[in-house]
Amino acid sequence: MRPWLMEVNISPSLNTESPLDDMIKTRLMSDTFNMIGLKLNTREGSPEREDDLLGRSSRKPVKMLEKLNANNWLEILSNEDWEILFDAVEEEYRTGHYELIFPLKNNIDKYSKYFEVDRYNNHLLWKYK
């Protein structure tokens, strides 16, 4: 067992008071911005962008993925589906010092029940895992 300590701070400060503090906070912010793929020219606040980020833009039924397996990915998935998967893989490469805790193959069933809405894109990513 590897116990972890997670600090939750309601109002974190990014001021630095020592070289160590500066290194830790710089790495944290750099990894965070890289992981989310922050781009200066994004159209923040547009309804289409919000729907896309929240996975609401896809209106495909989740049942479409029931027949998906390793032998028929090419026939079943659309270009939009592949874009979602490529974005997810790219995001994993940008995690920096963060560690992915969900979704993992061994915890999808355990935690997926806590999602309020059954979204196609979530199921696509879980199938991929």
Coordinates of N, CA and C in Angstrom, one line a residue:
M1 N 0.8 -1.2 0.0 CA 0.0 0.0 0.0 C 0.9 1.2 0.0
R2 N 0.5 2.2 -0.8 CA 1.3 3.5 -0.9 C 0.3 4.6 -0.5
P3 N 0.4 5.0 0.8 CA -0.5 6.1 1.2 C -0.1 7.4 0.6
W4 N -1.1 8.3 0.3 CA -0.9 9.6 -0.3 C -1.5 10.6 0.6
L5 N -0.8 11.8 0.6 CA -1.4 12.9 1.4 C -1.8 13.9 0.3
M6 N -3.0 14.4 0.4 CA -3.5 15.4 -0.6 C -4.0 16.6 0.3
E7 N -3.4 17.7 -0.1 CA -3.8 19.0 0.6 C -4.9 19.6 -0.2
V8 N -6.0 20.0 0.4 CA -7.1 20.7 -0.2 C -7.1 22.1 0.5
N9 N -7.0 23.1 -0.3 CA -6.9 24.5 0.2 C -7.9 25.3 -0.5
I10 N -8.8 25.9 0.2 CA -9.9 26.7 -0.3 C -9.4 27.9 -1.0
S11 N -8.3 28.5 -0.6 CA -7.8 29.7 -1.2 C -6.3 29.6 -1.3
P12 N -5.8 28.8 -2.2 CA -4.3 28.6 -2.3 C -3.6 29.9 -2.8
S13 N -2.4 30.1 -2.3 CA -1.6 31.2 -2.7 C -0.5 30.7 -3.6
L14 N -0.3 31.5 -4.7 CA 0.7 31.2 -5.6 C 1.9 32.1 -5.4
N15 N 1.9 32.8 -4.4 CA 3.1 33.6 -4.0 C 4.2 32.7 -3.6
T16 N 5.4 33.0 -3.9 CA 6.5 32.2 -3.5 C 7.4 32.9 -2.5
E17 N 7.8 32.2 -1.5 CA 8.6 32.8 -0.4 C 10.0 32.1 -0.3
S18 N 10.3 31.1 -1.1 CA 11.6 30.5 -1.1 C 11.8 29.8 -2.5
P19 N 13.1 29.5 -2.8 CA 13.4 28.8 -4.0 C 12.6 27.5 -4.2
L20 N 12.5 26.7 -3.1 CA 11.7 25.5 -3.2 C 10.3 25.7 -3.5
D21 N 9.7 26.7 -2.8 CA 8.3 27.1 -3.0 C 8.1 27.5 -4.5
D22 N 9.0 28.3 -5.0 CA 9.0 28.7 -6.4 C 9.0 27.6 -7.4
M23 N 9.9 26.6 -7.1 CA 10.0 25.4 -8.0 C 8.7 24.6 -8.0
I24 N 8.2 24.4 -6.8 CA 7.0 23.5 -6.7 C 5.8 24.2 -7.4
K25 N 5.6 25.5 -7.1 CA 4.4 26.1 -7.7 C 4.6 26.4 -9.2
T26 N 5.8 26.6 -9.6 CA 6.0 26.8 -11.1 C 5.7 25.5 -11.8
R27 N 6.2 24.4 -11.2 CA 6.0 23.1 -11.8 C 4.5 22.7 -11.8
L28 N 3.8 23.0 -10.7 CA 2.4 22.8 -10.6 C 1.6 23.5 -11.7
M29 N 1.9 24.8 -11.8 CA 1.1 25.6 -12.8 C 1.5 25.2 -14.3
S30 N 2.8 24.9 -14.5 CA 3.2 24.5 -15.8 C 2.5 23.2 -16.2
D31 N 2.6 22.2 -15.3 CA 1.9 20.9 -15.6 C 0.4 21.0 -15.8
T32 N -0.2 21.9 -15.0 CA -1.6 22.1 -15.1 C -2.0 22.7 -16.5
F33 N -1.3 23.8 -16.8 CA -1.6 24.4 -18.1 C -1.3 23.5 -19.3
N34 N -0.2 22.7 -19.2 CA 0.1 21.8 -20.3 C -0.9 20.7 -20.4
M35 N -1.3 20.1 -19.2 CA -2.3 19.0 -19.2 C -3.6 19.4 -19.8
I36 N -4.1 20.6 -19.5 CA -5.4 21.0 -20.1 C -5.3 21.5 -21.5
G37 N -4.0 21.6 -22.0 CA -3.9 22.1 -23.4 C -4.2 23.5 -23.6
L38 N -4.0 24.3 -22.6 CA -4.3 25.7 -22.7 C -3.7 26.4 -23.9
K39 N -4.6 27.1 -24.6 CA -4.1 27.8 -25.8 C -4.7 29.3 -25.7
L40 N -3.8 30.2 -26.0 CA -4.2 31.6 -25.8 C -5.3 32.0 -26.7
N41 N -5.5 31.4 -27.9 CA -6.4 31.8 -28.8 C -7.8 31.0 -28.8
T42 N -8.1 30.4 -27.7 CA -9.3 29.7 -27.5 C -10.5 30.7 -27.4
R43 N -11.7 30.3 -27.8 CA -12.8 31.1 -27.7 C -13.5 30.8 -26.4
E44 N -13.1 31.3 -25.3 CA -13.7 31.0 -24.0 C -15.1 31.5 -23.9
G45 N -15.9 30.8 -23.3 CA -17.3 31.2 -23.1 C -18.3 31.0 -24.2
S46 N -17.8 30.5 -25.3 CA -18.8 30.2 -26.4 C -19.6 28.9 -26.0
P47 N -20.9 28.9 -26.2 CA -21.7 27.7 -25.9 C -21.2 26.5 -26.5
E48 N -20.8 26.6 -27.8 CA -20.3 25.4 -28.5 C -19.1 24.8 -27.8
R49 N -18.2 25.7 -27.4 CA -16.9 25.3 -26.7 C -17.3 24.6 -25.4
E50 N -18.2 25.2 -24.7 CA -18.6 24.6 -23.4 C -19.2 23.3 -23.5
D51 N -20.1 23.1 -24.5 CA -20.7 21.8 -24.7 C -19.7 20.8 -25.1
D52 N -18.7 21.2 -26.0 CA -17.7 20.3 -26.4 C -16.8 19.8 -25.2
L53 N -16.4 20.8 -24.3 CA -15.6 20.5 -23.2 C -16.3 19.6 -22.2
L54 N -17.6 19.7 -22.1 CA -18.4 19.0 -21.1 C -18.9 17.7 -21.7
G55 N -18.6 17.4 -23.0 CA -19.0 16.2 -23.6 C -20.5 16.1 -24.0
R56 N -21.1 17.3 -24.0 CA -22.6 17.3 -24.4 C -22.8 17.5 -25.9
S57 N -21.7 17.7 -26.6 CA -22.0 18.0 -28.1 C -22.3 16.7 -28.8
S58 N -21.9 15.6 -28.3 CA -22.3 14.3 -29.0 C -23.6 13.8 -28.6
R59 N -24.5 13.6 -29.6 CA -25.9 13.2 -29.3 C -26.0 11.7 -29.6
K60 N -24.9 11.0 -29.8 CA -25.0 9.6 -30.2 C -25.4 8.8 -29.0
P61 N -26.2 7.7 -29.2 CA -26.6 6.9 -28.1 C -25.5 6.0 -27.6
V62 N -25.4 5.9 -26.3 CA -24.3 5.0 -25.7 C -24.4 3.6 -26.2
K63 N -25.6 3.1 -26.5 CA -25.8 1.8 -27.0 C -25.0 1.5 -28.3
M64 N -24.6 2.5 -29.0 CA -23.9 2.3 -30.2 C -22.5 1.6 -29.9
L65 N -22.1 1.8 -28.7 CA -20.7 1.3 -28.3 C -20.8 -0.1 -27.7
E66 N -22.0 -0.7 -27.5 CA -22.1 -2.0 -26.9 C -21.4 -3.1 -27.8
K67 N -21.4 -3.0 -29.1 CA -20.8 -4.0 -30.0 C -19.3 -3.7 -30.3
L68 N -18.8 -2.6 -29.7 CA -17.4 -2.2 -30.0 C -16.5 -3.2 -29.4
N69 N -15.5 -3.7 -30.1 CA -14.5 -4.5 -29.6 C -13.2 -4.3 -30.4
A70 N -12.1 -4.9 -30.0 CA -10.8 -4.7 -30.7 C -10.8 -5.0 -32.2
N71 N -11.7 -5.8 -32.6 CA -11.7 -6.2 -34.1 C -12.5 -5.3 -35.0
N72 N -13.4 -4.4 -34.4 CA -14.3 -3.6 -35.2 C -14.2 -2.1 -35.0
W73 N -13.1 -1.6 -34.3 CA -12.9 -0.2 -34.1 C -13.0 0.6 -35.4
L74 N -12.3 0.2 -36.4 CA -12.2 0.9 -37.6 C -13.6 1.1 -38.3
E75 N -14.4 0.1 -38.2 CA -15.7 0.1 -38.9 C -16.7 0.9 -38.2
I76 N -16.7 0.9 -36.8 CA -17.7 1.5 -36.0 C -17.5 3.0 -35.7
L77 N -16.2 3.3 -35.4 CA -16.0 4.7 -34.9 C -15.9 5.7 -36.1
S78 N -16.5 6.9 -35.8 CA -16.5 8.0 -36.7 C -15.2 8.8 -36.6
N79 N -15.0 9.8 -37.5 CA -13.9 10.7 -37.4 C -13.9 11.5 -36.1
E80 N -15.1 11.9 -35.6 CA -15.3 12.6 -34.4 C -14.8 11.7 -33.2
D81 N -15.2 10.4 -33.2 CA -14.8 9.5 -32.2 C -13.3 9.4 -32.1
W82 N -12.7 9.2 -33.3 CA -11.2 9.1 -33.3 C -10.5 10.4 -32.7
E83 N -11.1 11.5 -33.0 CA -10.6 12.8 -32.5 C -10.6 12.8 -31.0
I84 N -11.7 12.3 -30.4 CA -11.9 12.3 -29.0 C -10.7 11.4 -28.4
L85 N -10.5 10.2 -29.0 CA -9.5 9.3 -28.5 C -8.1 9.9 -28.7
F86 N -7.8 10.5 -29.8 CA -6.5 11.1 -30.0 C -6.3 12.2 -29.0
D87 N -7.3 13.0 -28.8 CA -7.2 14.1 -27.8 C -6.9 13.5 -26.4
A88 N -7.5 12.4 -26.0 CA -7.3 11.8 -24.7 C -5.9 11.3 -24.6
V89 N -5.4 10.6 -25.7 CA -4.0 10.1 -25.7 C -3.0 11.3 -25.5
E90 N -3.3 12.3 -26.3 CA -2.4 13.5 -26.3 C -2.4 14.1 -24.9
E91 N -3.6 14.2 -24.2 CA -3.7 14.7 -22.9 C -2.9 13.9 -21.9
E92 N -2.9 12.6 -22.1 CA -2.1 11.7 -21.2 C -0.6 12.0 -21.3
Y93 N -0.1 12.3 -22.5 CA 1.3 12.7 -22.7 C 1.6 14.0 -22.0
R94 N 0.6 14.8 -21.8 CA 0.9 16.1 -21.2 C 0.7 16.2 -19.7
T95 N 0.6 15.0 -19.0 CA 0.2 15.0 -17.6 C 1.4 15.5 -16.7
G96 N 2.6 15.6 -17.2 CA 3.7 16.1 -16.4 C 3.9 15.2 -15.2
H97 N 3.8 15.8 -14.0 CA 4.0 15.1 -12.7 C 2.7 14.7 -12.1
Y98 N 1.6 14.9 -12.8 CA 0.3 14.5 -12.3 C 0.2 13.0 -12.6
E99 N -0.6 12.3 -11.8 CA -0.8 10.9 -12.0 C -2.3 10.6 -12.3
L100 N -2.6 9.9 -13.4 CA -4.0 9.6 -13.7 C -4.6 8.7 -12.7
I101 N -5.7 9.1 -12.1 CA -6.4 8.2 -11.1 C -7.7 7.7 -11.6
F102 N -8.3 8.3 -12.7 CA -9.6 7.8 -13.3 C -9.7 8.4 -14.7
P103 N -10.1 7.7 -15.6 CA -10.4 6.3 -15.6 C -9.2 5.3 -15.8
L104 N -9.2 4.3 -15.0 CA -8.3 3.2 -15.2 C -9.1 2.0 -15.3
K105 N -8.6 1.0 -16.0 CA -9.3 -0.3 -16.3 C -9.9 -0.9 -15.0
N106 N -9.2 -0.8 -13.9 CA -9.6 -1.4 -12.7 C -10.6 -0.6 -11.8
N107 N -10.9 0.7 -12.3 CA -11.8 1.5 -11.4 C -13.0 2.1 -12.2
I108 N -13.1 1.8 -13.5 CA -14.2 2.4 -14.2 C -15.6 2.0 -13.7
D109 N -15.8 0.7 -13.4 CA -17.1 0.2 -12.9 C -17.3 0.8 -11.5
K110 N -16.3 1.0 -10.7 CA -16.5 1.5 -9.3 C -16.9 2.9 -9.3
Y111 N -16.3 3.8 -10.2 CA -16.6 5.2 -10.1 C -17.6 5.8 -11.2
S112 N -17.8 5.0 -12.3 CA -18.7 5.5 -13.3 C -20.1 5.8 -12.8
K113 N -20.5 5.1 -11.8 CA -21.9 5.2 -11.3 C -22.1 6.6 -10.6
Y114 N -21.1 7.3 -10.4 CA -21.2 8.7 -9.8 C -21.4 9.8 -10.8
F115 N -21.4 9.5 -12.1 CA -21.6 10.5 -13.1 C -23.1 10.7 -13.2
E116 N -23.5 11.9 -13.3 CA -25.0 12.3 -13.3 C -25.6 11.9 -14.6
V117 N -24.9 12.0 -15.7 CA -25.4 11.7 -17.0 C -24.6 10.7 -17.7
D118 N -25.2 9.8 -18.4 CA -24.5 8.7 -19.2 C -24.1 9.3 -20.6
R119 N -22.9 9.8 -20.7 CA -22.4 10.4 -21.9 C -21.7 9.5 -22.8
Y120 N -22.0 9.6 -24.1 CA -21.3 8.8 -25.1 C -19.8 8.9 -25.1
N121 N -19.3 10.1 -25.0 CA -17.8 10.3 -25.0 C -17.2 9.6 -23.8
N122 N -17.8 9.6 -22.7 CA -17.2 8.9 -21.5 C -17.2 7.4 -21.8
H123 N -18.2 6.9 -22.3 CA -18.2 5.4 -22.6 C -17.2 5.1 -23.7
L124 N -17.0 6.0 -24.7 CA -16.0 5.7 -25.7 C -14.6 5.6 -25.0
L125 N -14.3 6.6 -24.2 CA -13.0 6.6 -23.5 C -12.9 5.4 -22.6
W126 N -13.9 5.0 -21.9 CA -13.8 3.8 -21.0 C -13.6 2.5 -21.8
K127 N -14.3 2.4 -23.0 CA -14.0 1.3 -23.8 C -12.6 1.2 -24.3
Y128 N -12.1 2.4 -24.6 CA -10.7 2.5 -25.1 C -9.7 2.0 -24.0
K129 N -10.0 2.4 -22.7 CA -9.1 2.0 -21.6 C -9.0 0.5 -21.5

